[in-house]
Amino acid sequence: MAEYTEVRWHGRAQQGVVTAAKLLGEAALREGKYVQAFPEFGPERMGAPVRAYDRLSDEPIRLHCQVKNPNIVLIVDPTLIGTLRADDSASGLTDGTSPDAVFIVNTTHSAGAMRRELGLGKEAKVFTVDASKISMETIGRHMPNTPMLGALAKVTSIVKLDSLIDNFKENYSKKFSPRVIEGNVEAMKRGFEGVKGE
Amino acid sequence: MATPLTDKKKQVVLTGNSAVAYAMKQIDPDVCAAYPITPSTAIMEEFSSYYADGKVSTELVTVESEHSAMSACVGAAAAGARVMTATSSQGLALMWEVLYIASGMRLPVVMAVVNRALSAPINIHCDHSDSMGARDSGWIQIYSETVQEAYDNLFQAVRIAEDHRVLTPAMVCLDGFITSHAIENLTLIEDGDVKDFVGEFEPKQSLLDTGHPITMGAMTLPEYYIDFKYEQSKAIRGAKEVVIEVGREFGERFGREYGLMECYRLDDADVAIVVLSSAAGTTKVAVDRLRDQGKKVGLLRPRLYRPFPHEEIASALMGVKAVCVLDRADSMSGFGGPLFTDVRSALYGRDSAPKVIGRIFGLGGRDYKVEDAEAVFDELYNVLETGEAGKLTGYITI
């Protein structure tokens, strides 16, 4: 039976959540992994809660169902916490997670505070990074997805920072200006360095 | 946009839509007429970029509706061009009358259909209501499980449709969002190898062949109409052999062989699920889990649905004792989905044929999980134990 690592991204439309899932998939491919990355589409309007998923494995992936039991949850927009109903399919932040799941939250608050707000037990691994501030300082606008990827590379072994950076430089140089590329690479590095946990 | 070949397995990751657009770029058809619709929009968006960047020599015709898109495809194909397009859902529904004209005029148009539910209620997510509605339109239909398969199937569809023994349009179906918007690993084929494989389209007849003037799409009265249809019926039936030939040649060249269907752990199976497209992948995971528990379960995934390979499918299922056919579309006949009635009909009259039940699942993008497949296998074991098919048709995932 194939072993999977499943990742769930929570954010709001226009924060680069879908792109983040794609970037993670592309970077994991460079490390020889089999990957799936897919968004969950609903009503498409700016600011609406959005989810995206990654499924990573050393074996070919045959599952084509949604990710229900993620090992890793990234909360790109902290305003989602506490404002959403648990049964809202576009939002439930802790749904289906095991007690020892990894949570990475874009926030200025401490990991302890996030553990309390999310109602997580002692086994959960909770990390925080101020991805919004990093993105404002490196990219010049609110695009917290790439600092979150850097943080993910630091606190888990599913992807290396170099793979994320190399993929971004190689595959997006045509699409984005050098300034945007450099800004995002810096954002990934600062997310990697700035993530705190408990 | 393709990711460069950088990793050790020479693989890339692309969404289903990007892979189809990339395949279309590599095929470089003479004419492409299209009108975008979710979830196939990205195919034409990316193909338009290739066109704008001068990467293809295609004549791109941007039209005002899908009816016009297919009409332009018909005109171009009648003029002897290699023609491709893409659509989904309501778009395919709007092409309706022209689908029959393309097939009746024996024009080998190739179309990617990104499967999506039909209104009402309005829904953008995956089911097979759109292409199942067109199952009797005289088009070849090939269903794809993965991004890799959607990519590979497009090249094969060109060869199959244009074969002079076939000359019939073909749809390559992939699941909306599940496949169209998911990035997955795949191996791309070099441009030159694609060109060698698909070759040049040589129309048997063409309106622009002024040395041999012909009339196409003429009116026929009772003296001729049924004879045209007889010939068309013979051609699409014969397409089955061409699908096998082309799939074998594709396998020899590129290492991924495709047949009429995929049988997964079916040889010694007592019970089996029959299902199309991406849901087959999830079902395989359930099959492996239950096999680990010593249960003899299997899967049959038809790849070619039109023409329906009834003999091959029936033969493959004859060793099985109970079968559930899962349809991602309801034919609203009160008697299950279209794949169910086709499979059951193919088995009818054979001695000791398996019991066959049908279940509708996953309409409008409702998730189909490993547990759903396991529940179906449980139900099939119940059929085995009681010897009764019980409820012949019904819904799951509700």
PDB file of N, CA and C in Angstrom, chain B residues 168-220:
ATOM      1  N   THR B 168     -14.326   8.972 -38.404  1.00  0.00           N
ATOM      2  CA  THR B 168     -15.397   9.253 -37.438  1.00  0.00           C
ATOM      3  C   THR B 168     -14.812  10.166 -36.366  1.00  0.00           C
ATOM      4  N   PRO B 169     -15.557  11.191 -35.933  1.00  0.00           N
ATOM      5  CA  PRO B 169     -15.004  12.096 -34.918  1.00  0.00           C
ATOM      6  C   PRO B 169     -14.846  11.394 -33.572  1.00  0.00           C
ATOM      7  N   ALA B 170     -13.942  11.936 -32.750  1.00  0.00           N
ATOM      8  CA  ALA B 170     -13.634  11.276 -31.476  1.00  0.00           C
ATOM      9  C   ALA B 170     -13.578  12.288 -30.339  1.00  0.00           C
ATOM     10  N   MET B 171     -14.123  11.879 -29.188  1.00  0.00           N
ATOM     11  CA  MET B 171     -14.028  12.659 -27.962  1.00  0.00           C
ATOM     12  C   MET B 171     -13.039  11.963 -27.032  1.00  0.00           C
ATOM     13  N   VAL B 172     -12.153  12.756 -26.451  1.00  0.00           N
ATOM     14  CA  VAL B 172     -11.308  12.263 -25.365  1.00  0.00           C
ATOM     15  C   VAL B 172     -11.831  12.908 -24.090  1.00  0.00           C
ATOM     16  N   CYS B 173     -12.363  12.093 -23.182  1.00  0.00           N
ATOM     17  CA  CYS B 173     -13.008  12.614 -21.978  1.00  0.00           C
ATOM     18  C   CYS B 173     -12.050  12.532 -20.784  1.00  0.00           C
ATOM     19  N   LEU B 174     -12.037  13.583 -19.986  1.00  0.00           N
ATOM     20  CA  LEU B 174     -11.308  13.566 -18.717  1.00  0.00           C
ATOM     21  C   LEU B 174     -12.184  14.241 -17.670  1.00  0.00           C
ATOM     22  N   ASP B 175     -11.986  13.895 -16.409  1.00  0.00           N
ATOM     23  CA  ASP B 175     -12.886  14.363 -15.364  1.00  0.00           C
ATOM     24  C   ASP B 175     -12.619  15.821 -14.994  1.00  0.00           C
ATOM     25  N   GLY B 176     -13.692  16.611 -15.012  1.00  0.00           N
ATOM     26  CA  GLY B 176     -13.596  18.025 -14.665  1.00  0.00           C
ATOM     27  C   GLY B 176     -13.069  18.212 -13.259  1.00  0.00           C
ATOM     28  N   PHE B 177     -12.188  19.167 -13.061  1.00  0.00           N
ATOM     29  CA  PHE B 177     -11.530  19.495 -11.802  1.00  0.00           C
ATOM     30  C   PHE B 177     -10.670  18.345 -11.283  1.00  0.00           C
ATOM     31  N   ILE B 178     -11.247  17.166 -11.102  1.00  0.00           N
ATOM     32  CA  ILE B 178     -10.487  16.053 -10.534  1.00  0.00           C
ATOM     33  C   ILE B 178      -9.226  15.807 -11.367  1.00  0.00           C
ATOM     34  N   THR B 179      -9.381  15.798 -12.675  1.00  0.00           N
ATOM     35  CA  THR B 179      -8.237  15.603 -13.565  1.00  0.00           C
ATOM     36  C   THR B 179      -7.822  16.911 -14.247  1.00  0.00           C
ATOM     37  N   SER B 180      -8.808  17.717 -14.628  1.00  0.00           N
ATOM     38  CA  SER B 180      -8.489  18.923 -15.411  1.00  0.00           C
ATOM     39  C   SER B 180      -7.715  19.950 -14.604  1.00  0.00           C
ATOM     40  N   HIS B 181      -7.973  20.031 -13.297  1.00  0.00           N
ATOM     41  CA  HIS B 181      -7.343  21.058 -12.465  1.00  0.00           C
ATOM     42  C   HIS B 181      -6.340  20.508 -11.465  1.00  0.00           C
ATOM     43  N   ALA B 182      -6.061  19.207 -11.513  1.00  0.00           N
ATOM     44  CA  ALA B 182      -5.070  18.630 -10.604  1.00  0.00           C
ATOM     45  C   ALA B 182      -3.750  18.503 -11.343  1.00  0.00           C
ATOM     46  N   ILE B 183      -2.649  18.900 -10.680  1.00  0.00           N
ATOM     47  CA  ILE B 183      -1.365  18.593 -11.304  1.00  0.00           C
ATOM     48  C   ILE B 183      -0.964  17.190 -10.879  1.00  0.00           C
ATOM     49  N   GLU B 184      -0.473  16.442 -11.863  1.00  0.00           N
ATOM     50  CA  GLU B 184      -0.002  15.075 -11.622  1.00  0.00           C
ATOM     51  C   GLU B 184       1.280  14.866 -12.417  1.00  0.00           C
ATOM     52  N   ASN B 185       2.036  13.874 -12.015  1.00  0.00           N
ATOM     53  CA  ASN B 185       3.242  13.513 -12.769  1.00  0.00           C
ATOM     54  C   ASN B 185       2.837  12.979 -14.132  1.00  0.00           C
ATOM     55  N   LEU B 186       3.591  13.354 -15.146  1.00  0.00           N
ATOM     56  CA  LEU B 186       3.439  12.677 -16.425  1.00  0.00           C
ATOM     57  C   LEU B 186       4.722  12.787 -17.222  1.00  0.00           C
ATOM     58  N   THR B 187       4.839  11.883 -18.193  1.00  0.00           N
ATOM     59  CA  THR B 187       5.988  11.889 -19.084  1.00  0.00           C
ATOM     60  C   THR B 187       5.537  12.456 -20.415  1.00  0.00           C
ATOM     61  N   LEU B 188       6.220  13.485 -20.874  1.00  0.00           N
ATOM     62  CA  LEU B 188       5.862  14.092 -22.156  1.00  0.00           C
ATOM     63  C   LEU B 188       6.608  13.382 -23.286  1.00  0.00           C
ATOM     64  N   ILE B 189       6.043  13.490 -24.467  1.00  0.00           N
ATOM     65  CA  ILE B 189       6.662  12.910 -25.658  1.00  0.00           C
ATOM     66  C   ILE B 189       7.339  14.052 -26.417  1.00  0.00           C
ATOM     67  N   GLU B 190       8.492  13.765 -27.011  1.00  0.00           N
ATOM     68  CA  GLU B 190       9.198  14.794 -27.780  1.00  0.00           C
ATOM     69  C   GLU B 190       8.345  15.236 -28.976  1.00  0.00           C
ATOM     70  N   ASP B 191       8.468  16.513 -29.323  1.00  0.00           N
ATOM     71  CA  ASP B 191       7.677  17.062 -30.433  1.00  0.00           C
ATOM     72  C   ASP B 191       7.825  16.237 -31.717  1.00  0.00           C
ATOM     73  N   GLY B 192       9.064  15.891 -32.048  1.00  0.00           N
ATOM     74  CA  GLY B 192       9.304  15.154 -33.287  1.00  0.00           C
ATOM     75  C   GLY B 192       8.639  13.786 -33.272  1.00  0.00           C
ATOM     76  N   ASP B 193       8.640  13.150 -32.104  1.00  0.00           N
ATOM     77  CA  ASP B 193       8.008  11.829 -31.991  1.00  0.00           C
ATOM     78  C   ASP B 193       6.489  11.928 -32.122  1.00  0.00           C
ATOM     79  N   VAL B 194       5.923  13.032 -31.618  1.00  0.00           N
ATOM     80  CA  VAL B 194       4.482  13.250 -31.790  1.00  0.00           C
ATOM     81  C   VAL B 194       4.171  13.407 -33.277  1.00  0.00           C
ATOM     82  N   LYS B 195       4.974  14.228 -33.948  1.00  0.00           N
ATOM     83  CA  LYS B 195       4.757  14.453 -35.390  1.00  0.00           C
ATOM     84  C   LYS B 195       4.823  13.137 -36.161  1.00  0.00           C
ATOM     85  N   ASP B 196       5.825  12.302 -35.812  1.00  0.00           N
ATOM     86  CA  ASP B 196       5.949  11.008 -36.493  1.00  0.00           C
ATOM     87  C   ASP B 196       4.731  10.135 -36.222  1.00  0.00           C
ATOM     88  N   PHE B 197       4.242  10.180 -34.997  1.00  0.00           N
ATOM     89  CA  PHE B 197       3.133   9.301 -34.627  1.00  0.00           C
ATOM     90  C   PHE B 197       1.828   9.745 -35.283  1.00  0.00           C
ATOM     91  N   VAL B 198       1.509  11.020 -35.203  1.00  0.00           N
ATOM     92  CA  VAL B 198       0.216  11.462 -35.752  1.00  0.00           C
ATOM     93  C   VAL B 198       0.276  11.634 -37.271  1.00  0.00           C
ATOM     94  N   GLY B 199       1.455  11.889 -37.831  1.00  0.00           N
ATOM     95  CA  GLY B 199       1.600  12.027 -39.278  1.00  0.00           C
ATOM     96  C   GLY B 199       0.793  13.186 -39.835  1.00  0.00           C
ATOM     97  N   GLU B 200       0.670  13.196 -41.137  1.00  0.00           N
ATOM     98  CA  GLU B 200      -0.124  14.230 -41.821  1.00  0.00           C
ATOM     99  C   GLU B 200      -1.523  13.686 -42.058  1.00  0.00           C
ATOM    100  N   PHE B 201      -2.528  14.537 -41.903  1.00  0.00           N
ATOM    101  CA  PHE B 201      -3.891  14.113 -42.206  1.00  0.00           C
ATOM    102  C   PHE B 201      -4.087  14.070 -43.720  1.00  0.00           C
ATOM    103  N   GLU B 202      -4.475  12.905 -44.195  1.00  0.00           N
ATOM    104  CA  GLU B 202      -4.782  12.787 -45.619  1.00  0.00           C
ATOM    105  C   GLU B 202      -6.270  12.517 -45.768  1.00  0.00           C
ATOM    106  N   PRO B 203      -7.052  13.567 -46.044  1.00  0.00           N
ATOM    107  CA  PRO B 203      -8.495  13.349 -46.161  1.00  0.00           C
ATOM    108  C   PRO B 203      -8.808  12.439 -47.352  1.00  0.00           C
ATOM    109  N   LYS B 204      -9.804  11.616 -47.189  1.00  0.00           N
ATOM    110  CA  LYS B 204     -10.203  10.731 -48.281  1.00  0.00           C
ATOM    111  C   LYS B 204     -10.871  11.553 -49.381  1.00  0.00           C
ATOM    112  N   GLN B 205     -11.664  12.535 -48.930  1.00  0.00           N
ATOM    113  CA  GLN B 205     -12.310  13.463 -49.850  1.00  0.00           C
ATOM    114  C   GLN B 205     -12.237  14.842 -49.221  1.00  0.00           C
ATOM    115  N   SER B 206     -12.196  15.861 -50.054  1.00  0.00           N
ATOM    116  CA  SER B 206     -12.160  17.208 -49.498  1.00  0.00           C
ATOM    117  C   SER B 206     -12.848  18.176 -50.442  1.00  0.00           C
ATOM    118  N   LEU B 207     -13.539  19.136 -49.858  1.00  0.00           N
ATOM    119  CA  LEU B 207     -14.244  20.126 -50.679  1.00  0.00           C
ATOM    120  C   LEU B 207     -13.265  20.979 -51.477  1.00  0.00           C
ATOM    121  N   LEU B 208     -12.034  21.103 -50.986  1.00  0.00           N
ATOM    122  CA  LEU B 208     -11.054  21.952 -51.682  1.00  0.00           C
ATOM    123  C   LEU B 208     -10.290  21.197 -52.759  1.00  0.00           C
ATOM    124  N   ASP B 209     -10.580  19.911 -52.896  1.00  0.00           N
ATOM    125  CA  ASP B 209      -9.955  19.132 -53.961  1.00  0.00           C
ATOM    126  C   ASP B 209     -10.759  19.391 -55.237  1.00  0.00           C
ATOM    127  N   THR B 210     -10.426  20.515 -55.891  1.00  0.00           N
ATOM    128  CA  THR B 210     -11.271  20.970 -57.007  1.00  0.00           C
ATOM    129  C   THR B 210     -11.154  20.058 -58.217  1.00  0.00           C
ATOM    130  N   GLY B 211     -10.118  19.226 -58.267  1.00  0.00           N
ATOM    131  CA  GLY B 211     -10.006  18.256 -59.351  1.00  0.00           C
ATOM    132  C   GLY B 211     -11.064  17.165 -59.243  1.00  0.00           C
ATOM    133  N   HIS B 212     -11.554  16.965 -58.018  1.00  0.00           N
ATOM    134  CA  HIS B 212     -12.580  15.937 -57.804  1.00  0.00           C
ATOM    135  C   HIS B 212     -13.742  16.551 -57.034  1.00  0.00           C
ATOM    136  N   PRO B 213     -14.528  17.367 -57.710  1.00  0.00           N
ATOM    137  CA  PRO B 213     -15.605  18.071 -56.998  1.00  0.00           C
ATOM    138  C   PRO B 213     -16.646  17.102 -56.423  1.00  0.00           C
ATOM    139  N   ILE B 214     -17.033  17.371 -55.196  1.00  0.00           N
ATOM    140  CA  ILE B 214     -18.027  16.519 -54.546  1.00  0.00           C
ATOM    141  C   ILE B 214     -19.038  17.391 -53.796  1.00  0.00           C
ATOM    142  N   THR B 215     -20.143  16.800 -53.419  1.00  0.00           N
ATOM    143  CA  THR B 215     -21.114  17.455 -52.542  1.00  0.00           C
ATOM    144  C   THR B 215     -21.050  16.756 -51.194  1.00  0.00           C
ATOM    145  N   MET B 216     -21.011  17.532 -50.141  1.00  0.00           N
ATOM    146  CA  MET B 216     -21.027  16.932 -48.803  1.00  0.00           C
ATOM    147  C   MET B 216     -22.219  17.476 -48.025  1.00  0.00           C
ATOM    148  N   GLY B 217     -22.774  16.665 -47.207  1.00  0.00           N
ATOM    149  CA  GLY B 217     -23.899  17.102 -46.382  1.00  0.00           C
ATOM    150  C   GLY B 217     -25.173  17.319 -47.185  1.00  0.00           C
ATOM    151  N   ALA B 218     -25.296  16.583 -48.263  1.00  0.00           N
ATOM    152  CA  ALA B 218     -26.483  16.749 -49.108  1.00  0.00           C
ATOM    153  C   ALA B 218     -27.710  16.099 -48.464  1.00  0.00           C
ATOM    154  N   MET B 219     -28.862  16.461 -48.951  1.00  0.00           N
ATOM    155  CA  MET B 219     -30.098  15.837 -48.479  1.00  0.00           C
ATOM    156  C   MET B 219     -30.229  14.447 -49.100  1.00  0.00           C
ATOM    157  N   THR B 220     -30.652  13.498 -48.285  1.00  0.00           N
ATOM    158  CA  THR B 220     -30.936  12.172 -48.836  1.00  0.00           C
ATOM    159  C   THR B 220     -32.334  11.776 -48.418  1.00  0.00           C
TER     160      THR B 220
END
